[in-house]
N, CA, C and O atoms as a DFTB+ gen file, in Angstrom:
600 C
 N C O
     1  1       0.770      -1.086       0.207
     2  2       0.128      -0.141       0.019
     3  2       0.955       1.480       0.353
     4  3       0.415       2.563       0.577
     5  1       2.397       1.149       0.282
     6  2       3.195       2.499       0.822
     7  2       2.665       3.048      -0.815
     8  3       2.025       4.098      -0.868
     9  1       2.902       2.450      -1.823
    10  2       2.819       2.860      -3.275
    11  2       1.939       3.710      -3.750
    12  3       1.942       4.798      -4.325
    13  1       1.040       2.788      -3.289
    14  2      -0.506       3.893      -3.000
    15  2      -0.710       5.300      -2.494
    16  3      -1.103       6.383      -2.928
    17  1      -0.307       4.833      -1.497
    18  2      -0.307       5.834      -0.531
    19  2       0.752       6.761      -1.044
    20  3       0.269       7.759      -0.509
    21  1       1.704       7.177      -1.593
    22  2       3.056       8.180      -2.379
    23  2       1.886       8.529      -3.681
    24  3       1.456       9.647      -3.963
    25  1       1.561       7.325      -4.300
    26  2       0.949       8.212      -5.451
    27  2      -0.375       9.236      -5.348
    28  3      -0.501      10.328      -5.902
    29  1      -1.070       8.729      -4.703
    30  2      -1.915       9.830      -3.374
    31  2      -1.478      10.688      -2.856
    32  3      -2.253      11.241      -2.076
    33  1      -0.339      11.169      -2.944
    34  2       0.280      12.403      -2.050
    35  2       0.943      12.852      -2.907
    36  3       1.266      14.018      -2.684
    37  1       1.315      12.433      -3.840
    38  2       2.069      13.035      -4.885
    39  2       1.642      13.420      -6.311
    40  3       1.979      14.446      -6.902
    41  1       0.660      12.209      -6.879
    42  2      -0.133      12.269      -8.275
    43  2      -0.505      14.147      -8.663
    44  3       0.028      14.863      -9.510
    45  1      -1.456      14.436      -7.794
    46  2      -1.850      15.686      -7.909
    47  2      -1.342      16.449      -8.120
    48  3      -1.736      16.922      -9.186
    49  1      -0.212      17.217      -7.519
    50  2       1.433      17.987      -7.554
    51  2       1.620      17.872      -8.680
    52  3       1.575      18.969      -9.237
    53  1       1.932      16.601      -9.714
    54  2       2.285      16.348     -10.734
    55  2       1.447      16.749     -11.714
    56  3       1.844      17.305     -12.739
    57  1       0.433      16.534     -11.499
    58  2      -0.693      16.905     -12.868
    59  2      -1.270      18.581     -13.003
    60  3      -1.861      19.169     -13.909
    61  1      -0.681      19.105     -11.344
    62  2      -0.502      20.725     -11.698
    63  2       0.646      21.087     -12.406
    64  3       0.835      22.289     -12.590
    65  1       1.481      20.242     -12.855
    66  2       2.692      20.422     -13.217
    67  2       2.562      20.226     -14.647
    68  3       3.168      20.859     -15.511
    69  1       1.541      19.098     -14.864
    70  2       1.601      18.074     -16.415
    71  2       2.584      17.388     -16.102
    72  3       2.046      16.287     -16.218
    73  1       3.409      17.208     -15.853
    74  2       4.651      16.162     -16.047
    75  2       4.854      16.032     -14.498
    76  3       4.653      16.909     -13.659
    77  1       5.428      14.365     -14.237
    78  2       5.795      13.752     -13.292
    79  2       5.749      11.650     -13.779
    80  3       4.988      10.908     -14.400
    81  1       6.768      11.545     -13.189
    82  2       6.893      10.045     -12.995
    83  2       6.871       9.531     -11.258
    84  3       7.340       9.974     -10.210
    85  1       5.804       8.011     -11.783
    86  2       5.527       7.668     -10.414
    87  2       6.313       5.908     -10.879
    88  3       5.938       5.063     -11.691
    89  1       7.437       5.941      -9.979
    90  2       7.907       4.428     -10.698
    91  2       7.203       3.643      -9.354
    92  3       7.189       4.152      -8.233
    93  1       6.584       2.225      -9.699
    94  2       6.566       1.087      -8.746
    95  2       8.009       0.170      -8.618
    96  3       8.601      -0.233      -9.620
    97  1       8.342      -0.019      -7.619
    98  2       9.302      -1.385      -7.876
    99  2       8.810      -2.721      -7.033
   100  3       8.872      -2.989      -5.833
   101  1       8.188      -3.594      -8.408
   102  2       7.745      -4.836      -8.687
   103  2       8.838      -6.085      -8.550
   104  3       9.622      -6.254      -7.617
   105  1       8.691      -6.827      -9.613
   106  2       9.915      -8.176      -9.467
   107  2       9.609      -8.994     -10.600
   108  3       8.668      -8.898     -11.387
   109  1      10.379      -9.664     -10.566
   110  2       9.772     -10.436     -12.614
   111  2       9.599     -11.622     -11.261
   112  3       9.341     -12.701     -11.794
   113  1       9.640     -11.749     -10.069
   114  2       8.743     -13.022      -8.805
   115  2       7.232     -12.371      -9.233
   116  3       6.322     -13.085      -8.812
   117  1       6.858     -11.418      -9.825
   118  2       5.562     -10.729     -10.145
   119  2       4.922     -12.004     -10.952
   120  3       3.866     -12.597     -10.732
   121  1       5.879     -12.221     -11.924
   122  2       5.460     -12.065     -12.926
   123  2       5.830     -14.145     -13.013
   124  3       5.123     -14.939     -13.633
   125  1       6.930     -14.459     -12.302
   126  2       7.178     -16.185     -11.767
   127  2       6.359     -16.052     -10.468
   128  3       5.831     -14.956     -10.280
   129  1       6.268     -16.550      -9.993
   130  2       5.393     -16.523      -8.660
   131  2       7.066     -17.720      -7.764
   132  3       7.841     -18.636      -8.040
   133  1       6.827     -17.110      -7.053
   134  2       8.146     -17.907      -6.369
   135  2       7.365     -19.456      -5.718
   136  3       6.197     -19.195      -5.431
   137  1       7.652     -20.692      -5.477
   138  2       6.725     -21.436      -4.564
   139  2       7.014     -21.399      -3.238
   140  3       6.154     -21.679      -2.402
   141  1       8.111     -21.089      -2.947
   142  2       8.607     -21.115      -1.833
   143  2       8.003     -19.627      -1.203
   144  3       7.703     -19.538      -0.012
   145  1       7.880     -18.605      -2.048
   146  2       7.454     -17.485      -1.662
   147  2       6.236     -16.072      -2.189
   148  3       6.370     -14.857      -2.338
   149  1       5.129     -17.003      -2.333
   150  2       4.296     -17.010      -3.034
   151  2       3.406     -15.545      -2.620
   152  3       2.630     -14.971      -3.383
   153  1       3.712     -15.164      -1.347
   154  2       2.983     -14.254      -0.286
   155  2       4.252     -12.836      -1.229
   156  3       4.006     -11.631      -1.275
   157  1       4.922     -13.204      -1.553
   158  2       6.187     -12.126      -2.467
   159  2       5.778     -11.632      -3.169
   160  3       5.529     -10.427      -3.204
   161  1       5.456     -12.990      -4.484
   162  2       4.988     -12.892      -5.564
   163  2       3.753     -11.854      -6.109
   164  3       3.676     -10.987      -6.980
   165  1       2.793     -12.462      -5.059
   166  2       1.530     -11.617      -4.536
   167  2       1.697     -10.852      -5.011
   168  3       1.426     -10.719      -6.205
   169  1       2.362      -9.767      -4.100
   170  2       2.372      -8.502      -3.612
   171  2       2.954      -7.437      -4.793
   172  3       2.659      -6.272      -5.057
   173  1       3.913      -8.382      -5.370
   174  2       4.610      -8.023      -6.427
   175  2       4.010      -7.699      -8.164
   176  3       4.451      -6.989      -9.068
   177  1       3.057      -8.423      -8.073
   178  2       2.094      -8.349      -8.998
   179  2       1.001      -7.534      -8.766
   180  3       0.478      -6.841      -9.639
   181  1       0.704      -7.588      -7.812
   182  2       0.031      -5.585      -7.601
   183  2       0.636      -4.599      -7.761
   184  3       0.109      -3.494      -7.888
   185  1       1.778      -4.808      -7.783
   186  2       2.214      -3.477      -8.573
   187  2       2.434      -3.804      -9.120
   188  3       3.564      -4.231      -8.879
   189  1       2.115      -4.055     -10.097
   190  2       1.822      -4.540     -11.717
   191  2       0.495      -4.019     -11.912
   192  3       0.450      -2.987     -12.581
   193  1      -0.867      -4.595     -11.387
   194  2      -1.433      -3.895     -11.588
   195  2      -2.344      -2.656     -11.208
   196  3      -3.405      -2.251     -11.683
   197  1      -1.182      -2.003      -9.721
   198  2      -1.675      -0.425      -9.996
   199  2      -0.668      -0.060     -10.646
   200  3      -0.977       1.048     -11.083
   201  1       0.336      -0.304     -10.977
   202  2       1.173       1.291     -12.180
   203  2       0.781       0.746     -13.260
   204  3       1.562       1.090     -14.146
   205  1      -0.378      -0.226     -13.839
   206  2      -0.753       0.011     -15.382
   207  2      -2.160       0.372     -15.290
   208  3      -2.646       0.604     -16.397
   209  1      -2.935       0.486     -14.345
   210  2      -4.054       1.143     -13.716
   211  2      -4.330       2.649     -13.797
   212  3      -5.130       3.385     -14.374
   213  1      -2.996       2.800     -12.702
   214  2      -2.676       4.330     -12.828
   215  2      -2.089       4.681     -13.864
   216  3      -2.185       5.876     -14.142
   217  1      -1.142       3.637     -14.958
   218  2      -0.767       4.589     -16.004
   219  2      -1.970       5.474     -16.484
   220  3      -1.966       6.705     -16.515
   221  1      -3.176       4.507     -16.916
   222  2      -4.149       4.463     -18.039
   223  2      -5.229       5.513     -17.149
   224  3      -6.128       6.029     -17.814
   225  1      -5.178       5.739     -16.109
   226  2      -5.827       7.033     -15.224
   227  2      -6.163       8.411     -15.609
   228  3      -7.047       9.267     -15.664
   229  1      -4.323       7.975     -15.961
   230  2      -3.032       9.253     -15.570
   231  2      -3.116       9.887     -17.555
   232  3      -2.749      10.995     -17.947
   233  1      -3.598       8.955     -18.273
   234  2      -3.824       8.967     -19.922
   235  2      -3.320      10.673     -20.393
   236  3      -3.787      11.624     -19.766
   237  1      -2.445      10.863     -21.418
   238  2      -2.294      12.450     -21.430
   239  2      -2.188      13.259     -20.832
   240  3      -2.433      14.410     -21.193
   241  1      -1.745      12.892     -19.599
   242  2      -1.640      14.399     -18.472
   243  2      -0.196      14.583     -18.253
   244  3       0.220      15.176     -17.258
   245  1       0.860      13.914     -19.479
   246  2       2.358      14.269     -19.328
   247  2       3.107      13.948     -17.710
   248  3       3.986      14.636     -17.192
   249  1       2.403      12.590     -17.078
   250  2       2.868      11.863     -15.950
   251  2       2.812      10.752     -16.443
   252  3       1.779      10.443     -17.037
   253  1       3.738       9.954     -16.363
   254  2       4.790       8.619     -17.246
   255  2       4.374       7.564     -15.234
   256  3       4.788       7.655     -14.078
   257  1       3.429       6.774     -15.960
   258  2       3.753       5.214     -14.211
   259  2       4.372       3.783     -14.907
   260  3       3.868       3.218     -15.878
   261  1       5.174       3.490     -14.422
   262  2       5.702       1.517     -15.014
   263  2       6.326       1.393     -13.547
   264  3       6.587       2.086     -12.564
   265  1       6.392       0.256     -13.949
   266  2       7.040      -0.167     -13.033
   267  2       7.845      -1.225     -13.521
   268  3       7.755      -1.856     -14.574
   269  1       9.075      -1.363     -12.084
   270  2      10.423      -1.759     -12.852
   271  2      10.575      -3.188     -11.902
   272  3      10.418      -3.431     -10.706
   273  1      10.897      -3.849     -12.888
   274  2      11.169      -5.841     -12.594
   275  2      12.624      -5.654     -12.317
   276  3      13.384      -5.347     -13.235
   277  1      13.063      -5.830     -11.049
   278  2      14.250      -6.465     -11.590
   279  2      13.963      -8.016     -10.856
   280  3      13.012      -8.383     -10.167
   281  1      15.578      -8.985     -11.442
   282  2      15.150     -10.345     -10.943
   283  2      16.573      -9.916      -9.621
   284  3      17.126      -8.937      -9.119
   285  1      16.595     -11.466      -9.581
   286  2      17.908     -10.990      -8.603
   287  2      19.228     -10.390      -8.332
   288  3      20.017     -10.146      -9.245
   289  1      19.429     -10.196      -7.334
   290  2      19.541      -8.546      -6.978
   291  2      20.948      -8.675      -6.588
   292  3      20.772      -9.846      -6.252
   293  1      22.148      -8.497      -6.350
   294  2      23.142      -8.033      -5.402
   295  2      22.922      -7.048      -4.237
   296  3      23.939      -6.625      -3.688
   297  1      22.115      -6.766      -3.937
   298  2      21.855      -5.512      -3.067
   299  2      22.256      -5.637      -1.960
   300  3      22.428      -6.851      -1.853
   301  1      22.550      -5.136      -0.963
   302  2      23.406      -5.480       0.214
   303  2      22.188      -5.798       1.263
   304  3      22.424      -6.031       2.449
   305  1      21.359      -5.792       0.922
   306  2      20.818      -7.051       2.299
   307  2      21.297      -8.312       1.583
   308  3      21.679      -9.187       2.360
   309  1      21.397      -8.737      -0.262
   310  2      21.479     -10.212      -0.127
   311  2      22.480     -10.478      -0.525
   312  3      22.570     -11.477      -1.239
   313  1      23.972      -9.465      -0.139
   314  2      25.145      -9.947      -0.198
   315  2      25.341     -10.272       1.647
   316  3      26.052     -11.181       2.077
   317  1      24.373      -9.106       2.722
   318  2      24.497      -9.678       3.904
   319  2      23.858     -11.073       4.283
   320  3      24.334     -11.921       5.039
   321  1      22.728     -11.111       3.617
   322  2      22.399     -12.564       3.634
   323  2      23.259     -14.238       3.537
   324  3      23.221     -15.222       4.275
   325  1      24.081     -13.900       2.101
   326  2      24.779     -14.744       1.083
   327  2      26.247     -15.041       2.141
   328  3      26.821     -16.128       2.200
   329  1      26.731     -13.547       3.073
   330  2      28.227     -13.835       3.623
   331  2      28.186     -15.097       4.365
   332  3      29.224     -15.750       4.459
   333  1      27.660     -15.297       4.625
   334  2      27.767     -16.590       5.798
   335  2      27.909     -17.999       5.050
   336  3      28.699     -18.904       5.319
   337  1      27.090     -17.959       4.199
   338  2      27.160     -19.414       2.765
   339  2      28.097     -18.910       2.664
   340  3      28.915     -19.663       3.193
   341  1      28.785     -17.719       2.167
   342  2      29.928     -17.724       1.451
   343  2      31.091     -18.027       1.683
   344  3      31.923     -18.480       0.896
   345  1      31.286     -17.582       3.710
   346  2      32.345     -17.823       4.560
   347  2      32.550     -19.583       4.376
   348  3      33.546     -20.109       3.879
   349  1      31.290     -20.340       4.936
   350  2      31.289     -21.673       5.156
   351  2      31.770     -22.201       4.159
   352  3      32.557     -23.141       4.272
   353  1      31.328     -21.612       2.742
   354  2      32.577     -22.047       1.374
   355  2      33.116     -22.649       0.641
   356  3      33.360     -23.614      -0.082
   357  1      33.300     -21.273       1.286
   358  2      35.469     -20.373       0.879
   359  2      35.302     -19.741      -0.293
   360  3      36.183     -19.444      -1.100
   361  1      34.410     -19.588      -0.348
   362  2      33.805     -18.864      -1.999
   363  2      33.529     -16.942      -1.654
   364  3      33.694     -16.430      -0.547
   365  1      33.198     -16.375      -2.608
   366  2      32.809     -15.119      -2.709
   367  2      31.237     -14.670      -2.704
   368  3      30.283     -15.040      -3.388
   369  1      31.339     -13.926      -1.878
   370  2      29.414     -13.611      -2.037
   371  2      28.935     -13.730      -3.131
   372  3      27.862     -14.334      -3.156
   373  1      29.536     -13.190      -4.567
   374  2      29.267     -13.190      -5.941
   375  2      29.547     -14.642      -6.204
   376  3      29.184     -14.780      -7.372
   377  1      29.954     -15.710      -5.812
   378  2      30.551     -17.117      -6.052
   379  2      28.864     -17.373      -5.807
   380  3      28.285     -17.699      -6.843
   381  1      28.330     -17.311      -5.052
   382  2      27.309     -17.852      -4.133
   383  2      26.354     -17.722      -4.847
   384  3      25.758     -18.639      -5.412
   385  1      25.986     -16.019      -4.924
   386  2      25.142     -16.174      -5.637
   387  2      24.795     -16.194      -7.171
   388  3      23.639     -16.055      -7.571
   389  1      26.023     -16.403      -8.116
   390  2      25.684     -17.420      -9.138
   391  2      25.079     -18.621      -8.956
   392  3      23.974     -18.912      -9.414
   393  1      25.843     -19.401      -8.231
   394  2      25.228     -20.817      -8.081
   395  2      23.667     -20.826      -7.445
   396  3      22.888     -21.776      -7.525
   397  1      23.394     -19.471      -6.764
   398  2      21.986     -19.139      -6.608
   399  2      21.033     -19.033      -7.765
   400  3      20.102     -19.819      -7.933
   401  1      21.394     -17.726      -8.783
   402  2      20.750     -17.466      -9.600
   403  2      20.950     -18.914     -10.849
   404  3      20.243     -18.967     -11.855
   405  1      21.854     -19.813     -10.577
   406  2      21.591     -21.257     -11.764
   407  2      21.025     -21.942     -10.963
   408  3      20.821     -22.943     -11.651
   409  1      20.376     -22.275      -9.458
   410  2      19.961     -23.299      -8.933
   411  2      18.192     -23.122      -8.914
   412  3      17.223     -23.880      -8.941
   413  1      18.457     -21.549      -8.848
   414  2      16.415     -21.476      -8.626
   415  2      16.420     -20.343      -9.249
   416  3      15.686     -19.557      -8.650
   417  1      17.087     -19.698     -10.534
   418  2      16.033     -18.564     -11.703
   419  2      16.883     -18.839     -13.110
   420  3      17.486     -17.967     -13.735
   421  1      16.793     -20.265     -13.469
   422  2      17.674     -20.862     -14.381
   423  2      17.271     -20.726     -15.608
   424  3      17.689     -21.478     -16.489
   425  1      16.634     -20.010     -15.782
   426  2      16.344     -18.861     -17.384
   427  2      16.932     -17.951     -16.989
   428  3      16.855     -17.088     -17.864
   429  1      17.535     -17.574     -16.118
   430  2      18.214     -16.440     -16.595
   431  2      19.500     -16.299     -17.643
   432  3      20.548     -16.923     -17.474
   433  1      19.359     -15.754     -18.304
   434  2      20.113     -15.328     -20.022
   435  2      21.773     -14.935     -19.333
   436  3      22.803     -15.463     -19.752
   437  1      21.723     -13.896     -18.202
   438  2      23.010     -13.301     -17.296
   439  2      23.686     -14.244     -16.521
   440  3      24.864     -14.067     -16.213
   441  1      22.999     -15.316     -16.146
   442  2      23.690     -16.405     -15.495
   443  2      24.270     -16.006     -14.633
   444  3      25.263     -16.681     -14.360
   445  1      23.926     -14.290     -13.416
   446  2      24.283     -14.126     -12.186
   447  2      23.117     -12.655     -11.676
   448  3      22.379     -11.921     -12.334
   449  1      23.340     -12.718     -10.688
   450  2      22.468     -12.158     -10.270
   451  2      23.048      -9.955     -10.657
   452  3      23.925      -9.288     -11.204
   453  1      22.123      -9.849     -10.093
   454  2      22.287      -7.792     -11.308
   455  2      22.846      -6.903     -10.060
   456  3      22.765      -7.112      -8.850
   457  1      23.240      -6.199     -10.544
   458  2      23.974      -5.266      -9.423
   459  2      23.148      -4.215      -9.149
   460  3      22.464      -3.886     -10.118
   461  1      22.943      -3.428      -7.920
   462  2      21.972      -2.762      -7.481
   463  2      22.085      -1.154      -8.477
   464  3      21.289      -0.303      -8.874
   465  1      23.657      -1.416      -8.559
   466  2      23.355      -0.193      -9.923
   467  2      23.028      -0.556     -11.503
   468  3      23.121       0.341     -12.340
   469  1      22.732      -1.588     -11.799
   470  2      22.083      -1.895     -12.709
   471  2      21.258      -1.812     -12.704
   472  3      20.834      -1.436     -13.797
   473  1      20.458      -1.971     -11.905
   474  2      18.663      -1.730     -11.320
   475  2      18.381      -0.230     -11.132
   476  3      17.667       0.388     -11.921
   477  1      18.895       0.269     -10.187
   478  2      18.991       2.033     -10.297
   479  2      19.349       2.529     -11.832
   480  3      18.857       3.625     -12.104
   481  1      20.221       1.825     -13.014
   482  2      20.253       2.718     -14.100
   483  2      18.546       2.891     -14.492
   484  3      17.986       3.978     -14.345
   485  1      17.701       1.464     -15.092
   486  2      16.148       1.411     -15.444
   487  2      15.745       2.643     -14.501
   488  3      15.471       3.711     -15.048
   489  1      15.698       2.537     -13.118
   490  2      15.075       3.995     -12.296
   491  2      15.270       5.223     -12.845
   492  3      14.442       6.116     -13.025
   493  1      16.556       5.195     -13.124
   494  2      17.296       6.956     -13.472
   495  2      16.034       7.025     -15.033
   496  3      15.270       7.990     -15.033
   497  1      15.925       6.066     -16.154
   498  2      15.697       6.025     -17.485
   499  2      14.098       6.742     -16.915
   500  3      13.720       7.868     -17.236
   501  1      13.201       5.629     -15.877
   502  2      12.298       5.992     -16.117
   503  2      11.586       7.188     -15.520
   504  3      10.438       7.562     -15.763
   505  1      12.339       7.641     -14.818
   506  2      12.069       8.883     -13.912
   507  2      12.592      10.165     -14.917
   508  3      12.363      11.292     -14.477
   509  1      13.301      10.060     -16.276
   510  2      14.030      10.833     -16.873
   511  2      12.766      11.486     -17.641
   512  3      11.596      11.113     -17.554
   513  1      13.416      12.820     -18.609
   514  2      12.557      13.509     -19.503
   515  2      12.732      12.073     -20.551
   516  3      11.667      11.750     -21.078
   517  1      13.591      11.444     -20.805
   518  2      13.879      10.417     -22.021
   519  2      12.755       9.418     -22.191
   520  3      12.607       8.616     -23.113
   521  1      11.840       9.656     -20.917
   522  2      11.431       8.395     -20.618
   523  2       9.872       9.385     -21.148
   524  3       8.867       8.912     -20.618
   525  1       9.660      10.278     -21.814
   526  2       7.901      10.141     -22.052
   527  2       7.125       9.706     -22.701
   528  3       5.946      10.052     -22.779
   529  1       7.647       8.908     -23.250
   530  2       6.414       7.813     -23.960
   531  2       6.663       6.336     -23.441
   532  3       6.190       5.370     -24.041
   533  1       7.364       6.222     -22.392
   534  2       6.930       5.146     -21.659
   535  2       6.293       5.295     -20.403
   536  3       6.586       5.704     -19.280
   537  1       4.885       4.605     -21.253
   538  2       3.779       4.772     -19.727
   539  2       3.166       3.640     -19.491
   540  3       2.868       3.388     -20.659
   541  1       2.572       2.400     -18.646
   542  2       2.500       1.380     -18.082
   543  2       3.184       0.426     -18.480
   544  3       2.761      -0.582     -19.046
   545  1       4.239       0.675     -18.219
   546  2       4.988      -0.291     -19.086
   547  2       5.764      -1.304     -17.302
   548  3       6.124      -0.875     -16.206
   549  1       5.697      -2.693     -17.905
   550  2       6.651      -3.271     -17.008
   551  2       8.230      -3.429     -17.316
   552  3       8.399      -4.249     -18.218
   553  1       9.057      -3.050     -16.978
   554  2      10.461      -2.282     -17.497
   555  2      11.465      -4.005     -16.573
   556  3      11.852      -4.302     -15.443
   557  1      11.456      -4.518     -17.685
   558  2      12.690      -5.833     -16.860
   559  2      14.143      -5.370     -16.861
   560  3      14.969      -4.988     -17.689
   561  1      14.067      -5.585     -15.521
   562  2      15.751      -5.626     -15.494
   563  2      15.827      -6.877     -14.907
   564  3      16.042      -6.704     -13.707
   565  1      15.749      -8.156     -15.201
   566  2      15.861      -9.055     -14.597
   567  2      17.084     -10.247     -15.185
   568  3      17.221     -11.353     -14.662
   569  1      17.683      -9.885     -16.046
   570  2      18.446     -10.778     -16.355
   571  2      18.431     -11.392     -17.429
   572  3      19.472     -11.877     -17.872
   573  1      16.857     -11.543     -18.293
   574  2      16.431     -12.135     -19.036
   575  2      15.691     -13.971     -18.483
   576  3      15.497     -15.059     -19.026
   577  1      15.452     -13.163     -16.712
   578  2      14.595     -14.759     -16.191
   579  2      13.492     -15.293     -16.805
   580  3      13.133     -16.448     -17.036
   581  1      12.771     -13.601     -17.139
   582  2      11.301     -14.073     -17.334
   583  2      11.311     -14.501     -18.599
   584  3      11.691     -13.571     -19.310
   585  1      11.048     -15.575     -19.300
   586  2      11.423     -16.511     -20.500
   587  2       9.631     -16.015     -21.744
   588  3       8.552     -16.499     -22.085
   589  1      10.302     -15.036     -21.885
   590  2       9.323     -14.201     -22.650
   591  2      10.168     -13.382     -24.355
   592  3      11.368     -13.155     -24.505
   593  1       9.518     -13.228     -24.944
   594  2       9.960     -12.360     -25.915
   595  2       9.285     -10.678     -26.166
   596  3       9.474      -9.752     -26.954
   597  1       8.481     -10.941     -25.073
   598  2       7.350      -9.403     -24.857
   599  2       7.998      -8.329     -24.221
   600  3       7.392      -7.277     -24.016
Protein backbone atom coordinates (compact mmCIF):
# COMPACT_ATOMS: atom_id res chain seq x y z
CA UNK A 1 0.00 0.00 0.00
CA UNK A 2 2.97 2.35 0.34
CA UNK A 3 3.07 2.92 -3.42
CA UNK A 4 -0.65 3.65 -3.46
CA UNK A 5 -0.33 6.10 -0.59
CA UNK A 6 2.66 7.87 -2.12
CA UNK A 7 0.84 8.12 -5.46
CA UNK A 8 -2.21 9.61 -3.77
CA UNK A 9 0.02 12.17 -2.07
CA UNK A 10 2.20 13.20 -5.02
CA UNK A 11 0.18 12.68 -8.21
CA UNK A 12 -2.05 15.75 -7.70
CA UNK A 13 1.03 18.02 -7.75
CA UNK A 14 2.36 16.22 -10.80
CA UNK A 15 -0.96 16.78 -12.56
CA UNK A 16 -0.85 20.50 -11.70
CA UNK A 17 2.59 20.71 -13.35
CA UNK A 18 1.52 18.39 -16.21
CA UNK A 19 4.73 16.43 -15.64
CA UNK A 20 5.77 13.67 -13.32
CA UNK A 21 7.06 10.15 -12.90
CA UNK A 22 5.66 7.37 -10.75
CA UNK A 23 7.78 4.24 -10.56
CA UNK A 24 6.72 1.11 -8.72
CA UNK A 25 9.40 -1.42 -7.80
CA UNK A 26 7.97 -4.79 -8.66
CA UNK A 27 9.97 -7.94 -9.43
CA UNK A 28 10.25 -10.73 -11.93
CA UNK A 29 8.64 -12.71 -9.10
CA UNK A 30 5.43 -10.86 -9.95
CA UNK A 31 5.38 -12.81 -13.22
CA UNK A 32 7.18 -15.98 -12.07
CA UNK A 33 5.60 -16.60 -8.67
CA UNK A 34 8.18 -18.46 -6.53
CA UNK A 35 6.53 -21.48 -4.87
CA UNK A 36 8.34 -20.76 -1.61
CA UNK A 37 7.45 -17.05 -1.63
CA UNK A 38 3.88 -16.84 -2.90
CA UNK A 39 3.16 -13.88 -0.62
CA UNK A 40 6.07 -11.94 -2.14
CA UNK A 41 5.05 -12.76 -5.72
CA UNK A 42 1.49 -11.72 -4.96
CA UNK A 43 2.55 -8.27 -3.73
CA UNK A 44 4.78 -7.76 -6.76
CA UNK A 45 1.94 -8.73 -9.11
CA UNK A 46 -0.22 -6.17 -7.31
CA UNK A 47 2.43 -3.51 -8.09
CA UNK A 48 2.09 -4.38 -11.78
CA UNK A 49 -1.69 -4.02 -11.65
CA UNK A 50 -1.58 -0.73 -9.80
CA UNK A 51 1.04 0.77 -12.10
CA UNK A 52 -0.79 -0.23 -15.28
CA UNK A 53 -4.15 0.96 -13.97
CA UNK A 54 -2.77 4.27 -12.72
CA UNK A 55 -1.00 4.84 -16.05
CA UNK A 56 -4.36 4.45 -17.81
CA UNK A 57 -6.01 6.76 -15.29
CA UNK A 58 -3.39 9.44 -16.00
CA UNK A 59 -3.50 9.05 -19.80
CA UNK A 60 -2.61 12.21 -21.72
CA UNK A 61 -1.42 14.13 -18.67
CA UNK A 62 2.35 14.17 -19.00
CA UNK A 63 2.63 11.96 -15.91
CA UNK A 64 4.01 8.52 -16.63
CA UNK A 65 3.60 5.44 -14.46
CA UNK A 66 5.78 2.37 -14.81
CA UNK A 67 6.92 -0.66 -12.87
CA UNK A 68 10.54 -1.81 -12.74
CA UNK A 69 10.99 -5.57 -12.45
CA UNK A 70 14.40 -6.52 -11.09
CA UNK A 71 15.48 -10.12 -11.05
CA UNK A 72 17.95 -11.50 -8.54
CA UNK A 73 19.95 -8.49 -7.40
CA UNK A 74 23.10 -8.37 -5.33
CA UNK A 75 21.86 -5.61 -3.04
CA UNK A 76 23.39 -4.85 0.36
CA UNK A 77 20.72 -6.97 2.03
CA UNK A 78 21.29 -9.94 -0.24
CA UNK A 79 25.05 -9.62 0.19
CA UNK A 80 24.63 -9.72 3.97
CA UNK A 81 22.36 -12.74 3.69
CA UNK A 82 24.83 -14.63 1.48
CA UNK A 83 27.96 -13.64 3.39
CA UNK A 84 27.78 -16.47 5.93
CA UNK A 85 27.18 -19.09 3.23
CA UNK A 86 30.08 -17.71 1.22
CA UNK A 87 32.44 -17.85 4.18
CA UNK A 88 31.42 -21.44 4.99
CA UNK A 89 31.96 -22.49 1.38
CA UNK A 90 35.21 -20.57 1.00
CA UNK A 91 33.73 -18.62 -1.90
CA UNK A 92 33.03 -15.00 -2.67
CA UNK A 93 29.53 -13.59 -2.24
CA UNK A 94 29.40 -13.16 -6.01
CA UNK A 95 30.15 -16.87 -6.54
CA UNK A 96 27.40 -17.87 -4.11
CA UNK A 97 25.01 -15.48 -5.85
CA UNK A 98 25.85 -17.02 -9.23
CA UNK A 99 25.17 -20.48 -7.82
CA UNK A 100 21.83 -19.26 -6.43
CA UNK A 101 20.80 -17.81 -9.79
CA UNK A 102 21.76 -20.99 -11.65
CA UNK A 103 19.90 -23.18 -9.14
CA UNK A 104 16.81 -21.01 -8.58
CA UNK A 105 16.47 -18.84 -11.70
CA UNK A 106 17.91 -21.15 -14.34
CA UNK A 107 16.22 -19.20 -17.14
CA UNK A 108 18.53 -16.25 -16.41
CA UNK A 109 20.38 -15.26 -19.54
CA UNK A 110 23.10 -13.33 -17.74
CA UNK A 111 23.55 -16.25 -15.29
CA UNK A 112 24.37 -13.94 -12.38
CA UNK A 113 22.71 -11.51 -10.05
CA UNK A 114 22.34 -7.95 -11.26
CA UNK A 115 24.05 -5.18 -9.34
CA UNK A 116 21.99 -2.59 -7.50
CA UNK A 117 23.46 -0.01 -9.88
CA UNK A 118 22.13 -1.90 -12.91
CA UNK A 119 18.64 -1.82 -11.43
CA UNK A 120 19.03 1.84 -10.46
CA UNK A 121 19.95 2.69 -14.06
CA UNK A 122 16.52 1.49 -15.20
CA UNK A 123 14.84 3.60 -12.52
CA UNK A 124 16.88 6.64 -13.59
CA UNK A 125 15.67 6.12 -17.17
CA UNK A 126 12.03 5.71 -16.07
CA UNK A 127 12.26 8.99 -14.13
CA UNK A 128 13.95 10.93 -16.91
CA UNK A 129 12.49 13.19 -19.60
CA UNK A 130 13.72 10.59 -22.11
CA UNK A 131 11.01 8.23 -20.83
CA UNK A 132 8.16 10.54 -21.88
CA UNK A 133 6.67 7.87 -24.18
CA UNK A 134 7.24 5.01 -21.73
CA UNK A 135 4.17 4.55 -19.55
CA UNK A 136 2.12 1.64 -18.35
CA UNK A 137 5.18 -0.54 -18.87
CA UNK A 138 6.72 -3.39 -16.95
CA UNK A 139 10.40 -2.54 -17.39
CA UNK A 140 12.37 -5.70 -16.88
CA UNK A 141 15.90 -5.57 -15.52
CA UNK A 142 15.82 -9.25 -14.67
CA UNK A 143 18.77 -10.57 -16.62
CA UNK A 144 16.41 -12.44 -18.90
CA UNK A 145 14.84 -14.55 -16.12
CA UNK A 146 11.31 -14.05 -17.45
CA UNK A 147 11.16 -16.39 -20.42
CA UNK A 148 9.23 -14.31 -22.92
CA UNK A 149 10.00 -12.29 -26.02
CA UNK A 150 7.52 -9.55 -25.08
